[in-house]
Short mmCIF file of C-alpha atoms in Angstrom, two decimals:
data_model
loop_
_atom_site.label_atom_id
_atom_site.label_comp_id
_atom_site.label_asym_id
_atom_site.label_seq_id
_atom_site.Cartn_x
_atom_site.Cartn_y
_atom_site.Cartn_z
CA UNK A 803 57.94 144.21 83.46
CA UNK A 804 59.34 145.81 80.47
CA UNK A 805 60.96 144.23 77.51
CA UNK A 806 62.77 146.67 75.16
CA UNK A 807 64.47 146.25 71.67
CA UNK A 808 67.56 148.01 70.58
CA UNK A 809 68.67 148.84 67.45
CA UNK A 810 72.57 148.60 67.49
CA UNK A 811 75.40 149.52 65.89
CA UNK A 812 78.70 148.82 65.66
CA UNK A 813 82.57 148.42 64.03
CA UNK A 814 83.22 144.68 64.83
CA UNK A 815 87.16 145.21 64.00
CA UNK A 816 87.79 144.85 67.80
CA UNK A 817 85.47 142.47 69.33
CA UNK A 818 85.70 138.65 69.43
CA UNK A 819 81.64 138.43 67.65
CA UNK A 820 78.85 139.22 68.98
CA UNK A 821 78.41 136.36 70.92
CA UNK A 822 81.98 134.88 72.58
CA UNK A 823 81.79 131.29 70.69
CA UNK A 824 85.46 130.44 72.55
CA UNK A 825 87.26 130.91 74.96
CA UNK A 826 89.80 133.77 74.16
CA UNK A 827 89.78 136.98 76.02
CA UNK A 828 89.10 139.53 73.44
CA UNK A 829 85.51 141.47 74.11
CA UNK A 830 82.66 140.83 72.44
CA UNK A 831 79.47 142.69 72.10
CA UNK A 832 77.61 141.68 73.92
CA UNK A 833 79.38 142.19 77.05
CA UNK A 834 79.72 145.47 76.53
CA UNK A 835 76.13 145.91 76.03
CA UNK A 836 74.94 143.50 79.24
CA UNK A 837 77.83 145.34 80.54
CA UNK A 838 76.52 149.01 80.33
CA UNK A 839 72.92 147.93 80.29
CA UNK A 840 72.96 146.32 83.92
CA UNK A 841 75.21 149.32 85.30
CA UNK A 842 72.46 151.66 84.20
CA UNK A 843 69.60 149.23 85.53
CA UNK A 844 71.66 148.37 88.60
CA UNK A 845 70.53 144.89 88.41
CA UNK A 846 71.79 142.30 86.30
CA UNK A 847 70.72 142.79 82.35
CA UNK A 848 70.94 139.70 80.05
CA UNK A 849 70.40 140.43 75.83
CA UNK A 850 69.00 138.16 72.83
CA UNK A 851 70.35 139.36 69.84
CA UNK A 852 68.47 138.85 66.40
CA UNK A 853 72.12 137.47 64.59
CA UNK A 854 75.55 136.16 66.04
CA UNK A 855 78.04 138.18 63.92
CA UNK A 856 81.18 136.48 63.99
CA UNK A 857 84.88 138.59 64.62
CA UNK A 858 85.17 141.43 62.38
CA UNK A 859 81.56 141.48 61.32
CA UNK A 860 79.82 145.05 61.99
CA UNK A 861 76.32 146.01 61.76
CA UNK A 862 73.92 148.94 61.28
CA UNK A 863 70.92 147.14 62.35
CA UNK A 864 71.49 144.47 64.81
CA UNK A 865 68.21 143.92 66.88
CA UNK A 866 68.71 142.62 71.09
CA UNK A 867 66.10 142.43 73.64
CA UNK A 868 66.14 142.76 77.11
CA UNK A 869 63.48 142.42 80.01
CA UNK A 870 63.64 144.62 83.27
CA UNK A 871 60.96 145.21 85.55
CA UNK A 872 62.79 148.05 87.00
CA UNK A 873 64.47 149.60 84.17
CA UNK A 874 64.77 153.59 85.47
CA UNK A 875 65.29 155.36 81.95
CA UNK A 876 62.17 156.72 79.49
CA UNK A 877 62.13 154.41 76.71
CA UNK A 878 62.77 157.84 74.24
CA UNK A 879 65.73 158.60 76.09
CA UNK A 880 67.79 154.79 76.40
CA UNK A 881 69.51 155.78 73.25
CA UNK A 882 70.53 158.98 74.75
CA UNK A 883 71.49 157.24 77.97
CA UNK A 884 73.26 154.28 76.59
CA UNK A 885 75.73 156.22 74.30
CA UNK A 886 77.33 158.28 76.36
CA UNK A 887 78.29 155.01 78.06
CA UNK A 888 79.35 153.12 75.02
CA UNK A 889 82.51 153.12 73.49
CA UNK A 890 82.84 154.94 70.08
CA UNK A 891 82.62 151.50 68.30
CA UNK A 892 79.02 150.36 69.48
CA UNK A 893 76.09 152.82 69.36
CA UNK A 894 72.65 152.15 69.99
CA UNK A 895 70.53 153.95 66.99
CA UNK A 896 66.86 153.07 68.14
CA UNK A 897 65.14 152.14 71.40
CA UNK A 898 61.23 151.00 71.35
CA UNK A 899 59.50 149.62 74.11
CA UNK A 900 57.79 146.53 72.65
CA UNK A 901 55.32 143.94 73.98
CA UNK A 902 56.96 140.62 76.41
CA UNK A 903 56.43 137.95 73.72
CA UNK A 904 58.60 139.85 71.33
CA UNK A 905 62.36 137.80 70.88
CA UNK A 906 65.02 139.48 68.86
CA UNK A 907 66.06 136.05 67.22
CA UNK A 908 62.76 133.95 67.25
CA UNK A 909 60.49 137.18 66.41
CA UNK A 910 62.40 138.12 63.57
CA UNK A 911 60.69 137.97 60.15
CA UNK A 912 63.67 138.91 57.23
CA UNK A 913 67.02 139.57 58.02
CA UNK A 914 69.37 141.51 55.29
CA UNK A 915 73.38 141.43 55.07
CA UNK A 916 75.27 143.14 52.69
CA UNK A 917 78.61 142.03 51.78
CA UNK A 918 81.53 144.91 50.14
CA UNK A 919 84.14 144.04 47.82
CA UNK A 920 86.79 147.14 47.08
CA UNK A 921 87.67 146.12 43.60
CA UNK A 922 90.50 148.18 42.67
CA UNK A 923 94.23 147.26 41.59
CA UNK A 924 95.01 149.13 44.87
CA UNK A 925 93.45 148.59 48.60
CA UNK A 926 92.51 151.67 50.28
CA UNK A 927 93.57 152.07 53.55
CA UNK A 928 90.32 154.22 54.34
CA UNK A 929 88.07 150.66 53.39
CA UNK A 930 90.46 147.85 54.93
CA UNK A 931 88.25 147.40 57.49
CA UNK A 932 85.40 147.13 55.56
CA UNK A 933 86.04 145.70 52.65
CA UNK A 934 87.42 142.93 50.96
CA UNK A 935 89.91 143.60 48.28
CA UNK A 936 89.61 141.77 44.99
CA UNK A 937 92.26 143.28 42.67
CA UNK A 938 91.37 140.99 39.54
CA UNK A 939 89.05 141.55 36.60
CA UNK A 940 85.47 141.32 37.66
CA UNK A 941 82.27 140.85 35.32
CA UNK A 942 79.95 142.39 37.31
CA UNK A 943 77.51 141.83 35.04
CA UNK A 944 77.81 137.60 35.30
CA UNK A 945 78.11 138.34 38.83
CA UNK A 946 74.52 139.64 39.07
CA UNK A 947 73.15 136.78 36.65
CA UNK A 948 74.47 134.49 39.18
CA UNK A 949 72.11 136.06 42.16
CA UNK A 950 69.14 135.11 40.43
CA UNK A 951 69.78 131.84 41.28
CA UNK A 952 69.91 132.34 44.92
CA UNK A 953 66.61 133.77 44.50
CA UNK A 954 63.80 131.72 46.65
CA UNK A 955 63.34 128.73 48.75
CA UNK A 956 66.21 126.31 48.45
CA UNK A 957 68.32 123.93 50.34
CA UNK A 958 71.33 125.66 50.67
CA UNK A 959 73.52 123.12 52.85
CA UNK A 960 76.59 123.81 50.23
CA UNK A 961 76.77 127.43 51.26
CA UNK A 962 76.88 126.23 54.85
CA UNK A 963 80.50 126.44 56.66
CA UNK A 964 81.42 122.16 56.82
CA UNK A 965 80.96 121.53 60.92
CA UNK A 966 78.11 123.31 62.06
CA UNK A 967 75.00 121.32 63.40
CA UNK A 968 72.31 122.89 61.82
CA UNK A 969 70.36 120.17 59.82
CA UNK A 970 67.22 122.00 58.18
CA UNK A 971 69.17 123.81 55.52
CA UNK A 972 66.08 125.54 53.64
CA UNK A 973 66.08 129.01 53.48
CA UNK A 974 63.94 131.71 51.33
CA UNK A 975 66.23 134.61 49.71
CA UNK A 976 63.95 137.69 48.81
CA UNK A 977 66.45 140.13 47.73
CA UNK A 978 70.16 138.86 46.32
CA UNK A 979 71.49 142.17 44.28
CA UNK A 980 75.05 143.68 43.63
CA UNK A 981 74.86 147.48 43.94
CA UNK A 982 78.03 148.97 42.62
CA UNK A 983 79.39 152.31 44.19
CA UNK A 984 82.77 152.66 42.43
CA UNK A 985 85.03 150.91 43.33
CA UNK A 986 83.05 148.95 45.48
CA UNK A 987 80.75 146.43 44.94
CA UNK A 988 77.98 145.47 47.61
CA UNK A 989 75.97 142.32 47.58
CA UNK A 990 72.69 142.99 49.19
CA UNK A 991 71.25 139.32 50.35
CA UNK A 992 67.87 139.65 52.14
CA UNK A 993 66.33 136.38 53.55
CA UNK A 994 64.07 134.44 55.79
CA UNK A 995 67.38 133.29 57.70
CA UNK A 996 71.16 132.36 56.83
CA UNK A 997 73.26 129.43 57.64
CA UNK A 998 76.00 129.46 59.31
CA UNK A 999 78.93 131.83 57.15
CA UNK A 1000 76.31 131.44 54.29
CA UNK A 1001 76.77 135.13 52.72
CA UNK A 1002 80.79 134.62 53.00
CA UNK A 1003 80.67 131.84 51.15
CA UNK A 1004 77.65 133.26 48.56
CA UNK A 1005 80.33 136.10 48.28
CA UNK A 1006 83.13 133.60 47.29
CA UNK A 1007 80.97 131.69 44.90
CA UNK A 1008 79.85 134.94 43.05
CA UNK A 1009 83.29 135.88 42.78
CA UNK A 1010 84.29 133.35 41.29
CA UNK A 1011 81.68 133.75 38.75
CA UNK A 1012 82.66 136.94 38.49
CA UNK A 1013 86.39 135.73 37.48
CA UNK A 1014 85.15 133.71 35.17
CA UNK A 1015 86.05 130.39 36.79
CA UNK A 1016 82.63 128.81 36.61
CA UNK A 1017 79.31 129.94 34.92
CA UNK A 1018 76.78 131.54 35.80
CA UNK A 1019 74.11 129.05 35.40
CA UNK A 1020 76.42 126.41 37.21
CA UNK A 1021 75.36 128.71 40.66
CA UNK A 1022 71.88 126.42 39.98
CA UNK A 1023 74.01 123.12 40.13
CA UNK A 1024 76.10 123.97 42.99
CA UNK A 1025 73.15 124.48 45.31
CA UNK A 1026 71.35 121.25 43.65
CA UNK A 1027 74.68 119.53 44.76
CA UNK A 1028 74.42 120.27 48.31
CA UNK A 1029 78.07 120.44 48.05
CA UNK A 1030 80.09 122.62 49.80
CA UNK A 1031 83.48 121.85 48.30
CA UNK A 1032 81.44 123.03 45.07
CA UNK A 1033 81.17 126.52 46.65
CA UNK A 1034 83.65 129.28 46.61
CA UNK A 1035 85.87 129.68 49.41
CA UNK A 1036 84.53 132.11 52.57
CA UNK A 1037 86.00 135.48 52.33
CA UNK A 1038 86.92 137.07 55.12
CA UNK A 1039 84.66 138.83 57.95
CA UNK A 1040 85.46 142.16 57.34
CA UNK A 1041 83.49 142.72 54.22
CA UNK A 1042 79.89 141.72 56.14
CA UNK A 1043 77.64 143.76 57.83
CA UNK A 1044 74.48 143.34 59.15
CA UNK A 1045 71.77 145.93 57.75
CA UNK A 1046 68.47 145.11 59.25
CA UNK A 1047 66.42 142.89 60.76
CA UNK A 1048 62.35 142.89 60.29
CA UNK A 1049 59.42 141.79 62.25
CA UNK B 861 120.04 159.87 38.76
CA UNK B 862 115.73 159.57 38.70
CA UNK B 863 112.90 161.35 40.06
CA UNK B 864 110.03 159.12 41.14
CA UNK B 865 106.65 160.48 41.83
CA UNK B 866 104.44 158.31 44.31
CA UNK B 867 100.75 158.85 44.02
CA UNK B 868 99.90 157.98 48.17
CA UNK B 869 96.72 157.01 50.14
CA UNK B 870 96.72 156.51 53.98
CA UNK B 871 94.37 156.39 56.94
CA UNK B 872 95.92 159.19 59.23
CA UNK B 873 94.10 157.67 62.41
CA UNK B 874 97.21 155.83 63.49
CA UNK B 875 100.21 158.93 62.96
CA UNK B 876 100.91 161.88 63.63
CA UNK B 877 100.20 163.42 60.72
CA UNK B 878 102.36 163.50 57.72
CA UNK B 879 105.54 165.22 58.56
CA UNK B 880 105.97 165.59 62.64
CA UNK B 881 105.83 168.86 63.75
CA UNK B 882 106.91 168.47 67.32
CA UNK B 883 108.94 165.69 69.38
CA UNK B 884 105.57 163.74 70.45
CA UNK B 885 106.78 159.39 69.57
CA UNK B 886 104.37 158.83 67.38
CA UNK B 887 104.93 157.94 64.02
CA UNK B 888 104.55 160.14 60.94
CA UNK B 889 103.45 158.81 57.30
CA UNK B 890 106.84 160.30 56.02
CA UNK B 891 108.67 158.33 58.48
CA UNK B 892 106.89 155.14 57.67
CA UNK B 893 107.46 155.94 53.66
CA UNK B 894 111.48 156.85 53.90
CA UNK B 895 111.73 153.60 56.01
CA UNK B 896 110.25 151.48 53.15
CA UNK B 897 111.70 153.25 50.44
CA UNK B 898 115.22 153.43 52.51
CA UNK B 899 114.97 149.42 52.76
CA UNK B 900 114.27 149.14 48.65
CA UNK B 901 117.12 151.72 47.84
CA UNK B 902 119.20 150.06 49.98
CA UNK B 903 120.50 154.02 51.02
CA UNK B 904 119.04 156.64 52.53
CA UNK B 905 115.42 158.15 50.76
CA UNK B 906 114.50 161.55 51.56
CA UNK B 907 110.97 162.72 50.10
CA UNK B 908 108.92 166.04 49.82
CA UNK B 909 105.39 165.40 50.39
CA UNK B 910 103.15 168.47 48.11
CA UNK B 911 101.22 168.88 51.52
CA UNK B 912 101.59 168.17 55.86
CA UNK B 913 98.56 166.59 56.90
CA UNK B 914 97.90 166.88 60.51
CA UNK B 915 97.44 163.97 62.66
CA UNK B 916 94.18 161.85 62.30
CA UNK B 917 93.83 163.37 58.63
CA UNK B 918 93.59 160.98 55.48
CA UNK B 919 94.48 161.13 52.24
CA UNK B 920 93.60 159.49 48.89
CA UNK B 921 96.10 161.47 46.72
CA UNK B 922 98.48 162.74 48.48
CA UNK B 923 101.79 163.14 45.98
CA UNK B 924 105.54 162.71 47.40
CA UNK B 925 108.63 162.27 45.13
CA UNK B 926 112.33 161.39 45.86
CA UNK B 927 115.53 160.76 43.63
CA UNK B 928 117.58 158.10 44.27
CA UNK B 929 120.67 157.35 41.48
CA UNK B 930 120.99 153.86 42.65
CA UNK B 931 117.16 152.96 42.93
CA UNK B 932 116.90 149.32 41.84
CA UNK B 933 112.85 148.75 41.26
CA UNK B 934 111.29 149.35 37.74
CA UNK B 935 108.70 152.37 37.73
CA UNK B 936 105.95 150.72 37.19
CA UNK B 937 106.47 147.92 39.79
CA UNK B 938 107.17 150.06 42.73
CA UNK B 939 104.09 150.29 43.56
CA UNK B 940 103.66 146.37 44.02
CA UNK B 941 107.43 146.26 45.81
CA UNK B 942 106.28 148.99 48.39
CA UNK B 943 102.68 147.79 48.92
CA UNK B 944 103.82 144.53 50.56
CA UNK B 945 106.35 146.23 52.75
CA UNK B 946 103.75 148.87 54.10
CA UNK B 947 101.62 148.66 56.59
CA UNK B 948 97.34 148.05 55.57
CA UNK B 949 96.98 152.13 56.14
CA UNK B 950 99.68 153.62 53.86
CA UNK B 951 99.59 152.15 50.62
CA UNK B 952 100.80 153.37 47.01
CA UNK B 953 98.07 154.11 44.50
CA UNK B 954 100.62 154.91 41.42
CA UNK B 955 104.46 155.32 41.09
CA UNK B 956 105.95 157.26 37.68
CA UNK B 957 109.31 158.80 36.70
CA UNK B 958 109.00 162.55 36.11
CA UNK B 959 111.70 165.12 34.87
CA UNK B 960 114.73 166.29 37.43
CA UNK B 961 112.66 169.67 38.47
CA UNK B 962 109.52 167.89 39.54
CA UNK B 963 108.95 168.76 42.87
CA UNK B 964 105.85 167.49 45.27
CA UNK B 965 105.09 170.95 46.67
CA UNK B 966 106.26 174.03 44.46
CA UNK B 967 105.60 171.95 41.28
CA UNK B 968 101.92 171.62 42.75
CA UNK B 969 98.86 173.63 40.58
CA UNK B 970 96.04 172.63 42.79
CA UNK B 971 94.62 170.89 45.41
CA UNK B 972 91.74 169.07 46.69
CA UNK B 973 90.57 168.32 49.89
CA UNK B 974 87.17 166.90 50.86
CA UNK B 975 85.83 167.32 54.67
CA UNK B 976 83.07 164.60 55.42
CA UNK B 977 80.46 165.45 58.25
CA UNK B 978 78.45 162.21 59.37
CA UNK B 979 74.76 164.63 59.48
CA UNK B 980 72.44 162.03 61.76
CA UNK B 981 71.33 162.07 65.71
CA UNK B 982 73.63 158.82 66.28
CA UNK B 983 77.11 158.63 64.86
CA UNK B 984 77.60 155.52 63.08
CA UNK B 985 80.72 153.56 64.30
CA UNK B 986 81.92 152.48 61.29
CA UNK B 987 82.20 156.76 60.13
CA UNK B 988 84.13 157.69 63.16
CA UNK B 989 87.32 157.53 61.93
CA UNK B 990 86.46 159.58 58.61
CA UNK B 991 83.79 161.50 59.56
CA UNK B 992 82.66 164.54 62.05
CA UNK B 993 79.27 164.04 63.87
CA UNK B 994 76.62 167.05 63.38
CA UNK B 995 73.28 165.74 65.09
CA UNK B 996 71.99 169.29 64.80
CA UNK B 997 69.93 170.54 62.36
CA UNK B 998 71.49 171.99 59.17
CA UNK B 999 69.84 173.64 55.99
CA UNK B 1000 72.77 172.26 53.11
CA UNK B 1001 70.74 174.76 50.89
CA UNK B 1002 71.88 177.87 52.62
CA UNK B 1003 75.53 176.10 53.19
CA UNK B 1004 75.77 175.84 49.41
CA UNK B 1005 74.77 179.41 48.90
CA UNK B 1006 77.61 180.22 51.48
CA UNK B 1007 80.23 178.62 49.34
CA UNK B 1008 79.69 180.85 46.60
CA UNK B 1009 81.34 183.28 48.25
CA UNK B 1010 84.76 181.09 48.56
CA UNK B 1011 85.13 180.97 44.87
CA UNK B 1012 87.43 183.37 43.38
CA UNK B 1013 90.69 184.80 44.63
CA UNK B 1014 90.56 186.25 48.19
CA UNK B 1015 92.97 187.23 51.38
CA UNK B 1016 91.73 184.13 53.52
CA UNK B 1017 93.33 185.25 56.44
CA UNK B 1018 90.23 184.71 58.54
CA UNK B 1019 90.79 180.98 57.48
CA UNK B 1020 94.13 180.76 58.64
CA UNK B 1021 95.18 179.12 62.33
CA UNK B 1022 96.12 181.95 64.66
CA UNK B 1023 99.36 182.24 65.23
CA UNK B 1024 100.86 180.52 61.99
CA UNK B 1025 103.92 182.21 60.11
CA UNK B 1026 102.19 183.11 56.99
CA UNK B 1027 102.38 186.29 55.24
CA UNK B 1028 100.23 185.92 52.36
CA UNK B 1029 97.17 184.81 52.71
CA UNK B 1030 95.53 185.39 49.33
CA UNK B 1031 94.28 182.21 47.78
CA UNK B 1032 92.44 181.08 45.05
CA UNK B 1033 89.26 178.65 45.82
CA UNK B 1034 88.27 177.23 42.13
CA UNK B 1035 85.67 174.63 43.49
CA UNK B 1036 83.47 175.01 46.49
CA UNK B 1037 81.13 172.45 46.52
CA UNK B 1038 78.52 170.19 49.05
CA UNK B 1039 77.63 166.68 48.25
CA UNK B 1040 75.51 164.69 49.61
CA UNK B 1041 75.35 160.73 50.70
CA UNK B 1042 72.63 160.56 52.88
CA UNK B 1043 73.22 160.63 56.10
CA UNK B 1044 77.17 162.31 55.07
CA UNK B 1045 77.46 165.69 53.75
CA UNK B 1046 81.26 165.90 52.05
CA UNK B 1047 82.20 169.32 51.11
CA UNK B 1048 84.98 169.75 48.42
CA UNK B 1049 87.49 172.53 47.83
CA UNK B 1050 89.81 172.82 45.21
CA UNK B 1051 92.55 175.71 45.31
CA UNK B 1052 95.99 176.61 44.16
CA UNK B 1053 96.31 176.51 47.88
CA UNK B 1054 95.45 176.43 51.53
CA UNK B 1055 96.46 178.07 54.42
CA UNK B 1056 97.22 176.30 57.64
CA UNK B 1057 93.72 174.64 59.17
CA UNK B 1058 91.59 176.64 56.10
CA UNK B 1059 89.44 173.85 55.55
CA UNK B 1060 88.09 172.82 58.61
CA UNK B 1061 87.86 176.40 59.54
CA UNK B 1062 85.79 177.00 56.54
CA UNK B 1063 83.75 173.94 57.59
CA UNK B 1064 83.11 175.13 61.26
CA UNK B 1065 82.26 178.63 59.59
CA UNK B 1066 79.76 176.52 57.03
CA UNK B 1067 78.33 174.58 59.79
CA UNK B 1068 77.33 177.91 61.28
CA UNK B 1069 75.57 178.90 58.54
CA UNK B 1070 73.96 175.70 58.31
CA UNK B 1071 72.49 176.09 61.99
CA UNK B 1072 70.99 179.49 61.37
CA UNK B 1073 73.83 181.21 63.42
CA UNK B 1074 75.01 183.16 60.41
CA UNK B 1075 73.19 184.17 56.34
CA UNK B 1076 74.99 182.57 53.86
CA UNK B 1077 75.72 186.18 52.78
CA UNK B 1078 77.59 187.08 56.05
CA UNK B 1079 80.55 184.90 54.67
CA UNK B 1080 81.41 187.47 52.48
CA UNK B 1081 81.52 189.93 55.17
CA UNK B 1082 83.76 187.34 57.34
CA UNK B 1083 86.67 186.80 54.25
CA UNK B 1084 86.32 190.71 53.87
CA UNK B 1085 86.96 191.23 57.96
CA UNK B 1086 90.37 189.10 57.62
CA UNK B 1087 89.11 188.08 61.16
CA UNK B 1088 90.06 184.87 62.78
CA UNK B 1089 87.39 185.61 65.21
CA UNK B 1090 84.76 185.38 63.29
CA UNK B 1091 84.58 182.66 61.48
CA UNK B 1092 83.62 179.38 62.54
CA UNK B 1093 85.56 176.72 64.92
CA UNK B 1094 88.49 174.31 64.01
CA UNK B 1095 86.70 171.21 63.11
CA UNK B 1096 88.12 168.22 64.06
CA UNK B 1097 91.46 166.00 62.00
CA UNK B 1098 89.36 162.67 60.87
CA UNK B 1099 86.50 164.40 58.63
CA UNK B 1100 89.39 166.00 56.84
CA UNK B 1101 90.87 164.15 53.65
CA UNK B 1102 93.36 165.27 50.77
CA UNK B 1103 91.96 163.61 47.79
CA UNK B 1104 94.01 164.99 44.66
CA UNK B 1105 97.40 167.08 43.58
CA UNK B 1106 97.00 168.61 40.00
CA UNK B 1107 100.46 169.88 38.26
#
């Protein structure tokens, strides 16, 4: 028996998540991986991925798992394999065999997202997919005092989307930093784990900060609240992508 | 009667290229513009773009203008009017009124165009659209060198698409120039003009310099040969995009 972890990557503009949460029709990834990874096993192939990125959400460094006890390709060459059977959108980057009690989701140590904001009068069509456009003034500067806040162990229930059932709501940021490549800003968030449409809604709060709508200092209040209707809105999916998961 | 001068940015993924060059269906960015700016005017908009992009090739400045005598929006708001009536991958960056004899092409002084090559063993998804994928090795150091001998004025005829109409082929190259963002590799060229497929031909020529085929010094030899032959291959459309018009 062999379990092996893949490091994948892919443009989430045409896949229903990476995990179908409804019933609709569209792909997601993970079929497509399960998918390619059973044809080339010829045996059925099921995946546990380190993250569920929702519709539009893309990744550099999601993590899945899969055990085979007859998987036929060299563990160097699965990368090799794999992407000349996967569609230009998903791309496996790394392939390790590692030992059976490692899990892509339990196993995982840190995970970090970064979130891009094109911030430009004007939306480029090269970034649409990509980014999120905020045409108004930014202070980029307030912006960044507000991610010291988020710094870490907190409850963060009022950066949680309202609805979902997760009730232990305490998570450790390590890294929460806006990196500005002109026009766009990226928030790099790096943590122990995220809540459910947590750096969306981090995003929404900062920018607000960032119009000036609230302080910077009130970021400390909001998560004392445990509100969410304190909490910017969640901007949309297209911004996020997942950069790496450790072990 | 005015002359309005549209600063332009599209993704060319979509069309088929700027102006269509044969009967193929598929939509052309012109097309798309004189629709939009027809439906504004109310009458018919013809415009003269300053270059024809080829299908699956962007652009982040590309420059058109048109004159209208009836044309009903305010300069400085067309922008705004148009963006909401375009589709997400052609939008317009600025809009200003220039003098009667302005014209897109012949008024043009220089150009830039950047060609982005995505230099890792996997191609990432989210570059495929704007980037072409080198896994191979490539020294950029003796690339570099090789663009030395671009700058100046030259007969680029072994630059030039076989087969295209054009007589003179003596251009001026006034930047030459390889930047890097880890893991891309965008190299820029400014002229006072470009024959038909020069850039991507200088790329694929590059790119064999970059593998070892050829010494950066054997470019010289190449533009002084006025040989399609040999110099490098056509690179692909999507690593190609026109970034700036000077007049």
């Amino acid at each position: 028996m062999k379990n092996i972890k893949l490091t994948v990557a892919y443009d989430g503009t045409n896949y229903h998540g990476f995990q179908e949460q409804r019933g609709t029709g569209l792909p997601t990834i993970q079929e497509v991986l399960e998918t390619t990874l059973s044809k080339v096993a010829q045996s059925p192939i099921q995946i546990i991925g380190a993250g569920r990125t929702d519709a539009g959400v893309h990744a550099q460094g999601q993590v899945v798992n899969f055990r085979s006890d007859k998987w036929p390709v060299p563990t160097e060459k699965i990368h090799l394999a794999l992407n000349t059977l996967l569609p230009e959108d998903i791309k496996i980057v790394r392939s390790e065999e590692v030992s059976l009690d490692f899990h892509a989701r339990f196993s995982a140590k840190a995970k970090t997202y970064r979130y891009s904001i094109y911030h430009h009068r004007v939306m480029s069509p090269q970034h649409r997919l990509y980014c999120y456009h905020e045409p108004r003034l930014l202070t980029v500067q307030a912006m960044q005092e507000g991610c010291r806040y988020l710094l870490g162990t907190h409850d963060f229930k009022c950066f949680q989307a309202q609805g979902s059932p997760v009730k232990d709501t305490v998570r450790t940021i390590l890294r929460a930093e806006l990196v500005e490549e002109k026009p766009v800003i990226h928030l790099y968030l790096r943590g122990n784990g995220f809540l459910y449409n947590m750096v969306r809604i981090i995003t929404g709060t900062l920018l607000n900060i960032g119009m000036g709508k609230i302080k910077p200092q009130e970021m400390e209040e909001i998560i004392a609240s445990r509100k969410r209707t304190l909490a910017g809105t969640t901007v949309p999916p297209q911004g996020l992508c997942m950069m790496e998961v450790e072990y």
